[in-house]
CSV table of C-alpha atoms in Angstrom, one decimal:
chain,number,residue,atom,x,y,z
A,16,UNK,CA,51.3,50.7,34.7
A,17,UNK,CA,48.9,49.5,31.8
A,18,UNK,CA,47.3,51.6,29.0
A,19,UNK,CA,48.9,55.1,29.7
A,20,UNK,CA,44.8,56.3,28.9
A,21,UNK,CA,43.9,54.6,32.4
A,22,UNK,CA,43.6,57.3,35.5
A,23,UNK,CA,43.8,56.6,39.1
A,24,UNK,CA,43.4,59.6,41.3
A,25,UNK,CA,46.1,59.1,44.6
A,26,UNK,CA,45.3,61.9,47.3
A,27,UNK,CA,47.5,62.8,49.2
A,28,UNK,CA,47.0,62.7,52.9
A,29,UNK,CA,48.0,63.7,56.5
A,30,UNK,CA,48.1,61.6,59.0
A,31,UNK,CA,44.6,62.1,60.4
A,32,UNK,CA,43.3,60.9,57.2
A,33,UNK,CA,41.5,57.5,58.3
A,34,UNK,CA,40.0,58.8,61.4
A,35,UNK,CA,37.8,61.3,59.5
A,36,UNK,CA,36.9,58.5,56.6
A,37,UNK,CA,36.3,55.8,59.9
A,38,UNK,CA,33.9,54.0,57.4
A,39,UNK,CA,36.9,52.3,55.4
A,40,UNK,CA,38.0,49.1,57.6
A,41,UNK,CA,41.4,49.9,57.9
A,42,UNK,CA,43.9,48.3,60.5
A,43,UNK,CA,46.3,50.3,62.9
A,44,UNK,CA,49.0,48.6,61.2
A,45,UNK,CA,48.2,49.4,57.8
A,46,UNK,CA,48.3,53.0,58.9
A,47,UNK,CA,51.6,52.7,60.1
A,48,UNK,CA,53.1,51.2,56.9
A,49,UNK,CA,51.6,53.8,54.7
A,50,UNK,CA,52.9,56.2,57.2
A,51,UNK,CA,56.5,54.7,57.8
A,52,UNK,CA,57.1,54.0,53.8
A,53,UNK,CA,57.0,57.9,52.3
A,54,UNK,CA,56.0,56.3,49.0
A,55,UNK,CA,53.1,53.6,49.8
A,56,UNK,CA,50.2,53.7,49.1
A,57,UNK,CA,46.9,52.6,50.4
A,58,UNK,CA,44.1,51.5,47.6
A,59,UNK,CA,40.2,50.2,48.0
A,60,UNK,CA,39.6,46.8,46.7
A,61,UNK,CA,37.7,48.0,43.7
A,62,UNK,CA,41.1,50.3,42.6
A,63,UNK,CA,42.6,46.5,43.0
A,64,UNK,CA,40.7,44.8,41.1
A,65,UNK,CA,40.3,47.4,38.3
A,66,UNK,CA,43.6,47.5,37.4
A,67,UNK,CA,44.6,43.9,38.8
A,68,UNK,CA,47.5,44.8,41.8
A,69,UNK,CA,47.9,43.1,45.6
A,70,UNK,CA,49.8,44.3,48.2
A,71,UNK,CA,53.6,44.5,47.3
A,72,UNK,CA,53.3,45.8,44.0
A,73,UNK,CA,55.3,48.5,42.9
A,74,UNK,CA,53.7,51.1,40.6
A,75,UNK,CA,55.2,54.2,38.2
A,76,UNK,CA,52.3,55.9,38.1
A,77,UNK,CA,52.6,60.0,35.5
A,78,UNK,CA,51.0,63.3,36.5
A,79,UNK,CA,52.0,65.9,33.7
A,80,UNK,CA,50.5,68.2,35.8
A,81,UNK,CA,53.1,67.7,38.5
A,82,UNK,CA,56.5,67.7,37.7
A,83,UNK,CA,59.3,66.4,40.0
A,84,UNK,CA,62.5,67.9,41.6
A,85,UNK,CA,64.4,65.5,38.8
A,86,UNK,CA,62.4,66.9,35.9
A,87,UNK,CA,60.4,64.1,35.6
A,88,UNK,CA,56.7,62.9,35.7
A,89,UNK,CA,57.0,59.5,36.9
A,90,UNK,CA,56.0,58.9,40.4
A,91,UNK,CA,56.7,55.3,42.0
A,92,UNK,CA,54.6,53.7,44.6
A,93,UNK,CA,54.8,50.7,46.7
A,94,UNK,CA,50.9,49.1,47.5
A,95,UNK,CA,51.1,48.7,51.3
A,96,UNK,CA,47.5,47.8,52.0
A,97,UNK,CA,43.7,46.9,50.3
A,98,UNK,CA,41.0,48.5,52.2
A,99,UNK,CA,37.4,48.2,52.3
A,100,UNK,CA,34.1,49.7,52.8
A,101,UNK,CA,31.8,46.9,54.8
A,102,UNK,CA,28.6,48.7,53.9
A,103,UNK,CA,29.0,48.9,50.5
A,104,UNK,CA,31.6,46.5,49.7
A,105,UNK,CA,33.8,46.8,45.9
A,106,UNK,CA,32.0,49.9,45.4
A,107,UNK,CA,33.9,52.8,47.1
A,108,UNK,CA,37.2,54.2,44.7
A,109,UNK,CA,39.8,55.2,47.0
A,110,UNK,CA,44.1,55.6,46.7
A,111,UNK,CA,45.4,57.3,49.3
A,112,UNK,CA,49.9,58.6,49.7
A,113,UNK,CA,51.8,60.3,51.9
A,114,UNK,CA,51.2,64.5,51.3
A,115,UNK,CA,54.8,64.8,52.2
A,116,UNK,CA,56.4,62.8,49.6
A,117,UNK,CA,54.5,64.9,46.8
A,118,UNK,CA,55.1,67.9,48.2
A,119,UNK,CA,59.1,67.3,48.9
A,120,UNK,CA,58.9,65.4,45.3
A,121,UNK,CA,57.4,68.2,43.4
A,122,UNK,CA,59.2,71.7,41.6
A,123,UNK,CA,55.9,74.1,41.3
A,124,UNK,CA,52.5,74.3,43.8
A,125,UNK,CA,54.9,72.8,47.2
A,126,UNK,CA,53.3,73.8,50.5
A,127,UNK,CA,49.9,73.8,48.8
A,128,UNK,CA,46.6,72.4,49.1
A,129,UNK,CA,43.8,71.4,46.9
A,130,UNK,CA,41.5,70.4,49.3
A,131,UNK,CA,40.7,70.8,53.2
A,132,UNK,CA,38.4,68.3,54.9
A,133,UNK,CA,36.5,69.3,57.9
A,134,UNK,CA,34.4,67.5,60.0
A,135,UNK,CA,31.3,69.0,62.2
A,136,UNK,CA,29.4,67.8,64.8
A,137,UNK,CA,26.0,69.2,64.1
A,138,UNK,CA,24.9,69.1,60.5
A,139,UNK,CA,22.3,71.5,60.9
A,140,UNK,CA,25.0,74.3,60.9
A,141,UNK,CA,27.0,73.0,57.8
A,142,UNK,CA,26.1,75.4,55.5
A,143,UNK,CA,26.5,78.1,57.4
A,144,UNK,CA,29.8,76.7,58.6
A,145,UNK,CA,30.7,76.8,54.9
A,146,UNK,CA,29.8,80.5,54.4
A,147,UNK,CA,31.8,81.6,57.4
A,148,UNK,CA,35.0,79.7,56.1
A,149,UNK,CA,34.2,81.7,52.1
A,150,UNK,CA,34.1,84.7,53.8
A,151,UNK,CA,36.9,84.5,55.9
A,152,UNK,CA,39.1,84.2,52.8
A,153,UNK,CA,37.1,86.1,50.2
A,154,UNK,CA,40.1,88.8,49.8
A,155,UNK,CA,42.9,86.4,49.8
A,156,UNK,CA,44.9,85.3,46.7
A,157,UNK,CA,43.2,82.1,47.4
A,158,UNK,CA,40.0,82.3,48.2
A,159,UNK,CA,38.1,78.9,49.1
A,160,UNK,CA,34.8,77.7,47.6
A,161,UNK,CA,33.7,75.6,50.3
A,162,UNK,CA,30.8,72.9,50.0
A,163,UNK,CA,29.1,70.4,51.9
A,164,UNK,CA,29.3,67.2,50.8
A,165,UNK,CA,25.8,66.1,51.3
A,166,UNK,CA,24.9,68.8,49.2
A,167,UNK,CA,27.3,67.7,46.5
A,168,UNK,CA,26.0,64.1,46.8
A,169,UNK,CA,22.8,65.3,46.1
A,170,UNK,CA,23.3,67.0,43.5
A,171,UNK,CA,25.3,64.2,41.7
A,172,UNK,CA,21.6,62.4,42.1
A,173,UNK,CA,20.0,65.0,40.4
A,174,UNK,CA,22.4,65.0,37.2
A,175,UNK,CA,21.9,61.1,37.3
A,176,UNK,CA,17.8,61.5,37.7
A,177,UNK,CA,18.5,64.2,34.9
A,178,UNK,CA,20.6,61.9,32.3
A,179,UNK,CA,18.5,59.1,33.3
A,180,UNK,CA,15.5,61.5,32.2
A,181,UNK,CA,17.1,62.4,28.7
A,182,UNK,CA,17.8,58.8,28.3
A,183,UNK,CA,14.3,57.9,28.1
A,184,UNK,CA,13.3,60.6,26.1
A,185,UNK,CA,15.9,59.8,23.1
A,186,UNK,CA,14.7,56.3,23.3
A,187,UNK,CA,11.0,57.1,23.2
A,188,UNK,CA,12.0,58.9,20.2
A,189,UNK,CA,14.1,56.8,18.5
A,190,UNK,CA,11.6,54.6,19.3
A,191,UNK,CA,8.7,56.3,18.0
A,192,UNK,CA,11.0,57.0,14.8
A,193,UNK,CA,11.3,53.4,14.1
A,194,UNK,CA,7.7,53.1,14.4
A,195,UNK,CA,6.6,55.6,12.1
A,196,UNK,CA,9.6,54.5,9.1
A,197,UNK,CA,8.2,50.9,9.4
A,198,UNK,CA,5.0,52.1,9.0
A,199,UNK,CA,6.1,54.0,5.9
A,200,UNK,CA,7.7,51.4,4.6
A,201,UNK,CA,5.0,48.6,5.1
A,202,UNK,CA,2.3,51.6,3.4
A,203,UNK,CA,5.0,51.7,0.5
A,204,UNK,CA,5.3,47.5,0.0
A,205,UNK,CA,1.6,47.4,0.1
A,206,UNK,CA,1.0,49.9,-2.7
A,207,UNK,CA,3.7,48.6,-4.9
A,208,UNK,CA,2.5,44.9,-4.7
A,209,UNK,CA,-1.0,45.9,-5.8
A,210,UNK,CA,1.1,47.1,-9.0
């Protein structure tokens, strides 16, 4: 839909999905359309409102990455539901399907996974929980890199505290630059109108 350039991540979920992310105010019944339509889908209000759809829509959305059972890349959706964080309202990105319909859908990767979730109890053992999962599949043909997301969020803050960082050094010295070639140039008008 729109400028082919435009991307829209859609994971696809089990059914458990929205009682791990509990923070997204979505309804029982909203669930069960997503659940009871094998191609809906459920998007956050900013997804909406970036790319302009309400609940109804229908959407042909390409993955070239994923190519289906008819030998093409075009994947259709039907917008079931807009959801919502309430503490941080319009900010959160979320699109959310049904894992079975890409997995029957798709010729190469079906039966697989990108990504597990798991939720603990106790944060304090998170790490370790992490390194016990790595280890348990280090000598597999697919071994898992496992990471905690608080650690993940912080890091994102670092890069930003990092490019935020360079940022002000390039414009110090840009600034500075402009400086001294001003000066140059006012030293430069002064001795030429004394000629």
């Amino acid at each position: 839909r729109g400028d082919p350039k435009d991307r829209i991540f859609v994971g696809a979920a089990e059914n458990e999905f929205f009682t791990y992310f509990s923070e997204f105010n979505v309804t029982p019944a909203q669930i069960e359309a997503l659940h009871s339509n094998p191609s809906a889908i459920i998007i956050s209000q900013l997804n909406a409102d970036r790319w302009n759809m309400k609940v109804g829509d229908r959407v042909t959305m390409q993955d070239t990455g994923v190519t289906k059972a008819d030998g093409t890349d075009d994947w259709e959706f039907e917008l079931v539901a807009i959801i919502d964080r309430d503490d941080i309202p319009g900010l959160a990105g979320i699109s959310v399907g049904n894992l079975e319909y890409i997995n029957q859908g798709r010729t190469n990767n079906k039966d697989m996974v990108n990504e597990f979730l798991l939720v603990i109890d106790n944060p304090d053992i998170a790490v370790d929980t992490a390194r016990t999962i790595d280890d348990m599949f280090i000598n597999s043909a697919a071994s898992t890199r496992t990471l905690v997301e608080r650690l993940i969020r912080e890091a994102g803050q670092a890069n930003n505290n990092i490019s935020t960082m360079v940022n002000s050094i390039v414009a110090a010295t840009l600034f500075a630059l402009l400086l001294l070639t001003s000066n140059s140039m006012m030293q430069s008008f002064r001795e030429r109108t004394r000629e």
